[in-house]
Short mmCIF file of N, CA and C in Angstrom, two decimals:
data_model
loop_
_atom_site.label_atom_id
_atom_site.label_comp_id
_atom_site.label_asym_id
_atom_site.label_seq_id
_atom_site.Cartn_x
_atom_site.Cartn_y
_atom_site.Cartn_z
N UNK A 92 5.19 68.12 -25.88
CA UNK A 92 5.52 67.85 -24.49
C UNK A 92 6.93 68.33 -24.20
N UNK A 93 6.93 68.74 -22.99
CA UNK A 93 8.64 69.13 -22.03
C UNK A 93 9.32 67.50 -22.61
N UNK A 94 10.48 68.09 -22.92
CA UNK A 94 11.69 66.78 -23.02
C UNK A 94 11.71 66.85 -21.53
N UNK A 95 11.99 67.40 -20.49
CA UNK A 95 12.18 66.91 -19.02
C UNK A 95 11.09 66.08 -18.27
N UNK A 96 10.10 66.42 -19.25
CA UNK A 96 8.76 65.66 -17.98
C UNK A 96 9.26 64.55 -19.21
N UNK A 97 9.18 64.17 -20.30
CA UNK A 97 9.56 62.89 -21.08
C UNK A 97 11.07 62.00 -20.37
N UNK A 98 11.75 62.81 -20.05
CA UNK A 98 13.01 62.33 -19.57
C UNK A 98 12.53 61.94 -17.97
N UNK A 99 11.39 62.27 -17.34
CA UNK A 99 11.45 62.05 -15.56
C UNK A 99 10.32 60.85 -16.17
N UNK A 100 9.38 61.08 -16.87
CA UNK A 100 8.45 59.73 -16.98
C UNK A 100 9.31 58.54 -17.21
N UNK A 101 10.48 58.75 -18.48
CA UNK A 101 11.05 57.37 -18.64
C UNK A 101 12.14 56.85 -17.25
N UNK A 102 12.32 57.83 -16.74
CA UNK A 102 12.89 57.15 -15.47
C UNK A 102 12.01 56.52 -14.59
N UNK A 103 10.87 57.11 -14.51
CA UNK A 103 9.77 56.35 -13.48
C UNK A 103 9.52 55.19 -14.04
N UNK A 104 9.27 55.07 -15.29
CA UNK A 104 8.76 53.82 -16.28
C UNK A 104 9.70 52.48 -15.95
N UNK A 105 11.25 53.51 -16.38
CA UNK A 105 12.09 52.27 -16.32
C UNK A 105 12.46 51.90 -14.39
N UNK A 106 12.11 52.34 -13.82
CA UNK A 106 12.09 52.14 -12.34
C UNK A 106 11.36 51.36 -11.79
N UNK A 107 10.20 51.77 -12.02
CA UNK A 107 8.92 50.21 -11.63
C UNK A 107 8.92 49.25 -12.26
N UNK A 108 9.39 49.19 -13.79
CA UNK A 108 9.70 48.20 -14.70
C UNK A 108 10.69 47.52 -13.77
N UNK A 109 11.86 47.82 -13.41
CA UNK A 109 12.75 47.01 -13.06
C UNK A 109 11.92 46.62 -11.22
N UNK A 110 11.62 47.21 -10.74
CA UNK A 110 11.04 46.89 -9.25
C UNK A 110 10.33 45.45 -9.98
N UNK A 111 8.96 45.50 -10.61
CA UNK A 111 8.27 44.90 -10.59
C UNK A 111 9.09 43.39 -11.47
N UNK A 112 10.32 43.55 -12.05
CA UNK A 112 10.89 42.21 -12.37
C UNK A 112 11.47 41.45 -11.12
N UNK A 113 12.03 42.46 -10.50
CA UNK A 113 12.91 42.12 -8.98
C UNK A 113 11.23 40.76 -7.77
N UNK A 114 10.18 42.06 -7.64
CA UNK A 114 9.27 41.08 -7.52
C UNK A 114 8.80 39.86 -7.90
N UNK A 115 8.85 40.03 -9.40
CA UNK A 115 8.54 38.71 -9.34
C UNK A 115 9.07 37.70 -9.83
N UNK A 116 10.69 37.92 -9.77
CA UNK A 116 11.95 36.93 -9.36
C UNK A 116 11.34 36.70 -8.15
N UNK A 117 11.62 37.18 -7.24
CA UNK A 117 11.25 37.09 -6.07
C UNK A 117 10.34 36.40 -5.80
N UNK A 118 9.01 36.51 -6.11
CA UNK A 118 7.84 35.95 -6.22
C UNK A 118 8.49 33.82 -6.47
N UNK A 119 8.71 34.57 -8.24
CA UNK A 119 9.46 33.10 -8.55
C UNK A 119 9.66 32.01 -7.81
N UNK A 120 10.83 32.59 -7.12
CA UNK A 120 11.45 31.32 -6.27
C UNK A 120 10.92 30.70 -5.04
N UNK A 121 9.71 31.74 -4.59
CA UNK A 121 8.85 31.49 -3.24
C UNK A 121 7.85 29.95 -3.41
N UNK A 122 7.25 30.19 -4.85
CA UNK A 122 6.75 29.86 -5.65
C UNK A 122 6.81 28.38 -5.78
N UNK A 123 8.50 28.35 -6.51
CA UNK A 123 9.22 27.06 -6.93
C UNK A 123 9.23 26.45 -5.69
N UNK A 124 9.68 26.79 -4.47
CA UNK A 124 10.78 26.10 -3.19
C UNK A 124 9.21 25.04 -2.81
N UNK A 125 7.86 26.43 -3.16
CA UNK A 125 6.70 25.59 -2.14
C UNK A 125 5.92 24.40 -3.26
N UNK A 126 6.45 25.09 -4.27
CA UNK A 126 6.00 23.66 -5.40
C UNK A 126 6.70 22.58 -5.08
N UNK A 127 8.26 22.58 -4.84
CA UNK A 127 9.02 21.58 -4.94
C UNK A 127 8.78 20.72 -3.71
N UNK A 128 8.38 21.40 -2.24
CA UNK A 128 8.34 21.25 -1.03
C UNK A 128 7.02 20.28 -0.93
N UNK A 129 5.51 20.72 -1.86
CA UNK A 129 4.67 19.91 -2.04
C UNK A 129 4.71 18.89 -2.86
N UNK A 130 5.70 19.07 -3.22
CA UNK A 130 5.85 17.51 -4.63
C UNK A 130 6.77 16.68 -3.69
N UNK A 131 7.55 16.76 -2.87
CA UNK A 131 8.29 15.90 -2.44
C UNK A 131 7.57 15.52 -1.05
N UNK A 132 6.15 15.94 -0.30
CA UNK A 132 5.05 15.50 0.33
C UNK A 132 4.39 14.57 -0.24
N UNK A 133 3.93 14.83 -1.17
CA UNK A 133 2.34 14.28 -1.93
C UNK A 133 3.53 12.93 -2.36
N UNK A 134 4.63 12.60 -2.92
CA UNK A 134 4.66 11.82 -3.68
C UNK A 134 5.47 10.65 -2.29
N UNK A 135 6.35 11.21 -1.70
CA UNK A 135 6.54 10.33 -0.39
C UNK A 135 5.19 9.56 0.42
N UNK A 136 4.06 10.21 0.42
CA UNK A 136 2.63 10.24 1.16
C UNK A 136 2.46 8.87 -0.05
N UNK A 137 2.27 8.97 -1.32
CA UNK A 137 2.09 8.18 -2.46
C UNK A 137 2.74 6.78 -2.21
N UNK A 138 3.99 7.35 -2.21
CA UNK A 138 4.92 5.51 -2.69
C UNK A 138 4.83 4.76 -1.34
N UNK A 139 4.42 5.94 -0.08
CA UNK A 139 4.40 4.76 1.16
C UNK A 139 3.52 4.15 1.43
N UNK A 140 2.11 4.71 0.49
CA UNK A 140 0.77 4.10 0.88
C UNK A 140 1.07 3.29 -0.25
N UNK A 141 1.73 2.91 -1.71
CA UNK A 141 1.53 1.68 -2.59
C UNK A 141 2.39 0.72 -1.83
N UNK A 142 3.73 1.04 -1.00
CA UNK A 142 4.55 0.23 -0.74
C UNK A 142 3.24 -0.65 0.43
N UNK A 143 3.19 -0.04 1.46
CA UNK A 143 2.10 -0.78 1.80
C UNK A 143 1.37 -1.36 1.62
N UNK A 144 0.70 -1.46 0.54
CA UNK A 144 -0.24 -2.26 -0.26
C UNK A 144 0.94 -3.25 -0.79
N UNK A 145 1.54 -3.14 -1.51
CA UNK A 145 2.17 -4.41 -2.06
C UNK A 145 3.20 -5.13 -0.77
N UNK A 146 3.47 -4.65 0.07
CA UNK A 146 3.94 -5.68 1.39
C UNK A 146 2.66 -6.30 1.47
N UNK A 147 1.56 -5.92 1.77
CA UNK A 147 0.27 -6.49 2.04
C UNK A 147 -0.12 -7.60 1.38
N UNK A 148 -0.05 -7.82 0.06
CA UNK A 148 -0.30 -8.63 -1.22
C UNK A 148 1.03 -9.06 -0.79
N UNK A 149 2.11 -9.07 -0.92
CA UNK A 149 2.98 -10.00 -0.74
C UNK A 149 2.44 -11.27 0.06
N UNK A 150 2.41 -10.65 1.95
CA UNK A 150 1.77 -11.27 2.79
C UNK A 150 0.86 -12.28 2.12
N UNK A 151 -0.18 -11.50 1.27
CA UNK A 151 -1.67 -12.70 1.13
C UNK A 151 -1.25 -13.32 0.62
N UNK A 152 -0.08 -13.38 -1.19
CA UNK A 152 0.09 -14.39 -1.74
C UNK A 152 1.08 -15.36 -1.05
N UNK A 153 1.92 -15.21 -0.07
CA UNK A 153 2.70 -15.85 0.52
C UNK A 153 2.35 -16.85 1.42
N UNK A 154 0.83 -16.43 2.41
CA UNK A 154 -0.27 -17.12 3.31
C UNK A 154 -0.90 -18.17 2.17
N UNK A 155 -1.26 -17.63 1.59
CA UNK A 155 -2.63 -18.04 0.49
C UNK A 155 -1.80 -19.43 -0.35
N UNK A 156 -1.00 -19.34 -0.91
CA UNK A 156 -0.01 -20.42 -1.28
C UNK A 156 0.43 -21.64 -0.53
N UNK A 157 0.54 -20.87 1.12
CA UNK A 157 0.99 -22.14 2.17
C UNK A 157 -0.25 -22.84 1.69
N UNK A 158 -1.15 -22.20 2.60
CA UNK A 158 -2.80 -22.31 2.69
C UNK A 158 -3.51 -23.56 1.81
N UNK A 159 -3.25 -23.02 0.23
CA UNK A 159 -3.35 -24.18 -0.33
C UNK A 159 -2.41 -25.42 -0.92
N UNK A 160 -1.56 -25.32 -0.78
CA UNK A 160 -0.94 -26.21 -0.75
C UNK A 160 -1.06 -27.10 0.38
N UNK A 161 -1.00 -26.58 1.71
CA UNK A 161 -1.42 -27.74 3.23
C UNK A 161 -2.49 -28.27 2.96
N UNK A 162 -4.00 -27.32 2.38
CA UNK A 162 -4.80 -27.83 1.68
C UNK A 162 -5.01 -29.11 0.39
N UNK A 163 -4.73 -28.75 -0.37
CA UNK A 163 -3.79 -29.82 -1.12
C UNK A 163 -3.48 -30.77 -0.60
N UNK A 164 -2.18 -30.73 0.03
CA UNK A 164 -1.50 -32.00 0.22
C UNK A 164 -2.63 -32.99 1.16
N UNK A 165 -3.20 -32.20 2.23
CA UNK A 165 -4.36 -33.13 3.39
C UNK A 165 -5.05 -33.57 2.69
N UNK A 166 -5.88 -32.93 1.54
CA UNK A 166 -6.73 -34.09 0.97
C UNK A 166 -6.43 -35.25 0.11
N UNK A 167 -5.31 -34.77 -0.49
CA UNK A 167 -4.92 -35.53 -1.64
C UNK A 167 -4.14 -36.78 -0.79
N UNK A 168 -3.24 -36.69 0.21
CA UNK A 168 -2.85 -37.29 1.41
C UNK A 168 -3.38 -37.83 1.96
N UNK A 169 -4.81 -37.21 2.33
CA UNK A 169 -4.91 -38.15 3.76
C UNK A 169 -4.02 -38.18 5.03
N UNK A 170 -3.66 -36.70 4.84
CA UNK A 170 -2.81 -36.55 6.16
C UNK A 170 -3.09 -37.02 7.60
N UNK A 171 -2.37 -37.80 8.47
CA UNK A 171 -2.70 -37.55 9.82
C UNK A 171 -2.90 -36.24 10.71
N UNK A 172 -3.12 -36.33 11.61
CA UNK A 172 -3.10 -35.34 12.24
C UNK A 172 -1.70 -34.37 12.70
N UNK A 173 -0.96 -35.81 13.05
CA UNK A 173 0.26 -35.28 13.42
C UNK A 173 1.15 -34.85 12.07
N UNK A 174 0.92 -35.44 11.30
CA UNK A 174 1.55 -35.58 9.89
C UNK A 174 1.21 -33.71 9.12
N UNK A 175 -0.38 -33.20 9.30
CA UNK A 175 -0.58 -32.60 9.04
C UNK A 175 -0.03 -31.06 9.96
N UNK A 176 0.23 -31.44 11.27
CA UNK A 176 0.54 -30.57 12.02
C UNK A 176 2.19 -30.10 12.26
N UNK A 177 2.86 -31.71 11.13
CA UNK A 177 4.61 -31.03 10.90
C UNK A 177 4.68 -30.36 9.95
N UNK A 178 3.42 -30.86 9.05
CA UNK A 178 3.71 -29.97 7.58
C UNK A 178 3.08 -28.33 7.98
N UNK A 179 2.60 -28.17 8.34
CA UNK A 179 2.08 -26.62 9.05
C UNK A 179 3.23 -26.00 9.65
N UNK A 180 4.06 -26.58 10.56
CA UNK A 180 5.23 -25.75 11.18
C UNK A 180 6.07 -25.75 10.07
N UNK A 181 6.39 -26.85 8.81
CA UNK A 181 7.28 -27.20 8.04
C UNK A 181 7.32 -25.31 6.95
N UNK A 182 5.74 -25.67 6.44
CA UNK A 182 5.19 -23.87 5.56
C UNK A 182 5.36 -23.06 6.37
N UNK A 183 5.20 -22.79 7.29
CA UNK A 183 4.64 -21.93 8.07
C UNK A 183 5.68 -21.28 9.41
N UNK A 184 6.94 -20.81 8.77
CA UNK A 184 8.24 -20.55 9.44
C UNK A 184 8.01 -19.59 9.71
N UNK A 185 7.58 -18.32 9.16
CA UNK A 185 7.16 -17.13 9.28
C UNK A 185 6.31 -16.58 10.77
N UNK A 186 4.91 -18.19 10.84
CA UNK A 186 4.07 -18.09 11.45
C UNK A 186 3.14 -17.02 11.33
N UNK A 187 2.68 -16.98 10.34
CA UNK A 187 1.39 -16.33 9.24
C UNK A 187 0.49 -16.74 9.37
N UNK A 188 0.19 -18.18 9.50
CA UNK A 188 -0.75 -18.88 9.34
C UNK A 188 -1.73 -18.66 11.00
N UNK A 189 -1.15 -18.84 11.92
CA UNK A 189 -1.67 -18.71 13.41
C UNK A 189 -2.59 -20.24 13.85
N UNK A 190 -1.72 -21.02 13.48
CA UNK A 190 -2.70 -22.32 13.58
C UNK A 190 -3.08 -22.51 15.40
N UNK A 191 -4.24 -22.66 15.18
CA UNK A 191 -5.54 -23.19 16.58
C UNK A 191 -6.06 -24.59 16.59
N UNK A 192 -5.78 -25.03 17.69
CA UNK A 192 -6.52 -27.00 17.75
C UNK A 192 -6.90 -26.47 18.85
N UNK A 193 -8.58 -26.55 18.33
CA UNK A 193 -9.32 -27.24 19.31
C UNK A 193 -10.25 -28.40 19.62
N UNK A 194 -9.66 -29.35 20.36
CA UNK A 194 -10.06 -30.62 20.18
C UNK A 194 -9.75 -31.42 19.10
N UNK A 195 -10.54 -31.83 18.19
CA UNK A 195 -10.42 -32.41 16.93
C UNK A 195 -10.35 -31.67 15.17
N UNK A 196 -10.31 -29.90 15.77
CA UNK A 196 -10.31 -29.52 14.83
C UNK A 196 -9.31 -28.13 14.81
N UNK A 197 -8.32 -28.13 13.95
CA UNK A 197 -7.49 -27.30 13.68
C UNK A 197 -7.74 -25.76 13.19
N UNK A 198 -7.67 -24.89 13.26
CA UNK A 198 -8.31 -23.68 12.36
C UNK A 198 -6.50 -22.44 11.82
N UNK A 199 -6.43 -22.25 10.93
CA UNK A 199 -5.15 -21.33 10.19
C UNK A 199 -5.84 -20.24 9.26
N UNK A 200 -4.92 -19.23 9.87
CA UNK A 200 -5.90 -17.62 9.74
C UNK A 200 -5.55 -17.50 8.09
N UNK A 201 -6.58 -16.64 7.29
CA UNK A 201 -6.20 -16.66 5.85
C UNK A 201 -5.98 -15.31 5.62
N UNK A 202 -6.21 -14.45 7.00
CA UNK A 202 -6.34 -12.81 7.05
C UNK A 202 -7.40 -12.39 8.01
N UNK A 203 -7.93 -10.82 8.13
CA UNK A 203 -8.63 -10.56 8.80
C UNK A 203 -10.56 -11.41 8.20
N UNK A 204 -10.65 -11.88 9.24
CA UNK A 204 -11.91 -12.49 9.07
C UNK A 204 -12.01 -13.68 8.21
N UNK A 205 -11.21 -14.51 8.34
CA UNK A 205 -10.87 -15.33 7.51
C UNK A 205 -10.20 -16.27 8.09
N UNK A 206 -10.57 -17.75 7.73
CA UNK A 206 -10.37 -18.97 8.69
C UNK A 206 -10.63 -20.48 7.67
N UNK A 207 -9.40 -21.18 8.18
CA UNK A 207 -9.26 -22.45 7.28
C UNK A 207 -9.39 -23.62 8.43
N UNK A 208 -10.39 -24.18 8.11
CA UNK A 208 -10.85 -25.41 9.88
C UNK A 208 -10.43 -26.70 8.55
N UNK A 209 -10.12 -27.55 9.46
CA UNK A 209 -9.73 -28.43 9.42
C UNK A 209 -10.29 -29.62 10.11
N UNK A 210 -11.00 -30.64 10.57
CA UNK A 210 -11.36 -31.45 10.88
C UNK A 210 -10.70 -32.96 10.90
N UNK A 211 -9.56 -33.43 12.11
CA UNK A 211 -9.89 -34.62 12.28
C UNK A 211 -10.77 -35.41 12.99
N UNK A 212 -10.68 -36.94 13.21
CA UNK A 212 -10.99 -37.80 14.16
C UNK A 212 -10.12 -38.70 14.68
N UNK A 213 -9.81 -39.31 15.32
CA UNK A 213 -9.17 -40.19 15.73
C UNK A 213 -7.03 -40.14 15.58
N UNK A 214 -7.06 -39.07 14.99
CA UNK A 214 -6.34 -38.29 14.40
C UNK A 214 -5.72 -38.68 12.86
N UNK A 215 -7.05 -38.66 12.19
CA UNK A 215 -7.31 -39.03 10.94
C UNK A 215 -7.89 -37.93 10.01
N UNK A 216 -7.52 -37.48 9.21
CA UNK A 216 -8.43 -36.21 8.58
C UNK A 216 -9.84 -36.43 8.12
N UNK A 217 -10.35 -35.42 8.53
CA UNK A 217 -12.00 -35.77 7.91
C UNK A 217 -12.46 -35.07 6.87
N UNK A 218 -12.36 -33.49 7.13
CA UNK A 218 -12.83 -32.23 5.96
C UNK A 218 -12.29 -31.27 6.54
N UNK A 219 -12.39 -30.35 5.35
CA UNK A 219 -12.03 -29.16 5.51
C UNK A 219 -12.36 -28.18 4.97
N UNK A 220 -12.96 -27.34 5.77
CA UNK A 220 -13.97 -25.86 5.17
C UNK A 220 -12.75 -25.16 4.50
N UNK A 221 -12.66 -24.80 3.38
CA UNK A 221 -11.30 -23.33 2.84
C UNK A 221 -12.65 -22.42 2.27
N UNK A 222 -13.99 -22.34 2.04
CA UNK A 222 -15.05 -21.59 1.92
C UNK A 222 -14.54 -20.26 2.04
N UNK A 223 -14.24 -19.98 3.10
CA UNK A 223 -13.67 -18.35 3.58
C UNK A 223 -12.60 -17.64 2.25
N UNK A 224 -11.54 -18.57 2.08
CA UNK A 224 -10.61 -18.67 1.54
C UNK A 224 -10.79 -18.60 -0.10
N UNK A 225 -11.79 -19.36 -0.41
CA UNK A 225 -11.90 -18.81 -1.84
C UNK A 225 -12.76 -17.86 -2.24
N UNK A 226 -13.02 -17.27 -1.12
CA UNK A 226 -14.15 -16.28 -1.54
C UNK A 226 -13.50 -14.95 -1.34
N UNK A 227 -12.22 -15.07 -0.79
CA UNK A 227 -11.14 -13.35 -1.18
C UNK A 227 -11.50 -13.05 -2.45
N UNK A 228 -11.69 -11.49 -2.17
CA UNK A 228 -11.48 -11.00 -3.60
C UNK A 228 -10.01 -10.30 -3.65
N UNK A 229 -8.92 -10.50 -4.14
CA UNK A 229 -8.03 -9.84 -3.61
C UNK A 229 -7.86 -8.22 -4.20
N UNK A 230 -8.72 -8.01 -5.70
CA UNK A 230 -8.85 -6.68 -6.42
C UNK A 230 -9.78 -5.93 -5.33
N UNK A 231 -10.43 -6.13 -4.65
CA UNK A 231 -11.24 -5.51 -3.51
C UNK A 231 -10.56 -5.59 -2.09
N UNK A 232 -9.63 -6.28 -1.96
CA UNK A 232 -9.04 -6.48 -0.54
C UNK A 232 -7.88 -5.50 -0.94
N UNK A 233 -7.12 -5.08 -1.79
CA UNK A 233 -6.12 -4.57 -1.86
C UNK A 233 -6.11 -3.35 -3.23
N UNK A 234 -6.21 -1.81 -2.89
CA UNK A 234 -6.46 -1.09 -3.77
C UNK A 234 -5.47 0.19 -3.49
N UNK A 235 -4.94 1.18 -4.43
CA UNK A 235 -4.78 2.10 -3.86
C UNK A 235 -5.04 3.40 -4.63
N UNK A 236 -5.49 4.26 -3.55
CA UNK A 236 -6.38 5.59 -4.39
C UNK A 236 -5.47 6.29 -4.73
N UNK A 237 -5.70 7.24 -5.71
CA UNK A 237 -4.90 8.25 -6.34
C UNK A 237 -4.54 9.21 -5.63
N UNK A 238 -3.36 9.81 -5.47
CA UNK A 238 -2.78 10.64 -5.04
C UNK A 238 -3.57 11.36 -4.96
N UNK A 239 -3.08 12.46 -3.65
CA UNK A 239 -3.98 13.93 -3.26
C UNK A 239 -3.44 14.73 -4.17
N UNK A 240 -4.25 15.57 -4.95
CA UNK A 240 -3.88 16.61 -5.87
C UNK A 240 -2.81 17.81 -4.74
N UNK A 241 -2.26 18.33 -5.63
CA UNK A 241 -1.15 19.30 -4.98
C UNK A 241 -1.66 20.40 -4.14
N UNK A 242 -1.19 20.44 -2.91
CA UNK A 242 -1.66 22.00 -2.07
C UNK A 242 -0.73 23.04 -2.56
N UNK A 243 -1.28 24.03 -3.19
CA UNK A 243 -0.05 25.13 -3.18
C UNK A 243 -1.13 26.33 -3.06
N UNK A 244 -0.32 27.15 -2.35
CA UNK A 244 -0.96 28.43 -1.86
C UNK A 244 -0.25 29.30 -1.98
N UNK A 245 -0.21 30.54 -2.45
CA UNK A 245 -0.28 31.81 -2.83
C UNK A 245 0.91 32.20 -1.28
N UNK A 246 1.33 32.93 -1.73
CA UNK A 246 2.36 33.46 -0.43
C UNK A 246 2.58 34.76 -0.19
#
């Protein structure tokens, strides 16, 4: 072979060699910025949907505790009515509970669809349904799914 066509090939060689590193530096960093850009999505999207969930569970165990304990104390008590209705504002500072009298019977929310009745007479305690209340499941009321796998796309 010509030493000149050997000497013009290795210049072409070493020419696209270096183009095609420049690319895909280039490439590289397009690459990184949209990796980094989807990792700091997906994982913000993540900790705000667990934070949510555990404010949530906070809430229930915080309700759920008044709940039974007012529970508690009325039967074991024999609360009055009125007696039972200071100790409700007494737990219940927050106003979580959402207590309802109607007529002779009191009702305090335990969550969505969920209800603690209370029953006096004379303003004497009689019974009290918590049925609703022990039948939370809270591993089914409160879950959170796994992160969305990463979007990254080609650029």
């Amino acid at each position: 072979m010509d030493p000149k066509k050997m000497k013009l090939i290795l210049a072409v060689s070493v020419a696209v060699n270096i183009a095609l590193i420049v690319i895909m530096l280039v490439l590289k960093n397009g690459y990184k910025d949209q990796a980094q850009e989807a990792y700091k999505v997906s994982t913000k999207t993540y900790t705000d949907q667990v934070a949510s969930v555990v404010n949530a569970q906070n809430t229930f165990i915080k309700t759920g505790n008044a709940l039974w304990q007012i529970i508690f104390e009325t039967t074991a008590q024999n609360l009055s009515q009125a007696a039972f209705n200071a100790r409700v504002a007494e737990l219940d500072a927050d106003k979580l509970l959402n207590p309802q009298t109607t007529g002779n019977e009191t009702t305090l929310s335990c969550g969505a669809d969920c209800a603690v009745k209370f029953t006096f007479k004379n303003g004497k305690f009689v019974s009290v349904d918590y049925k609703a209340l022990a039948s939370i499941s809270p591993a089914a009321t409160f879950s959170v799914s796994k992160p969305a796998p990463f979007n990254f796309q080609a650029q």
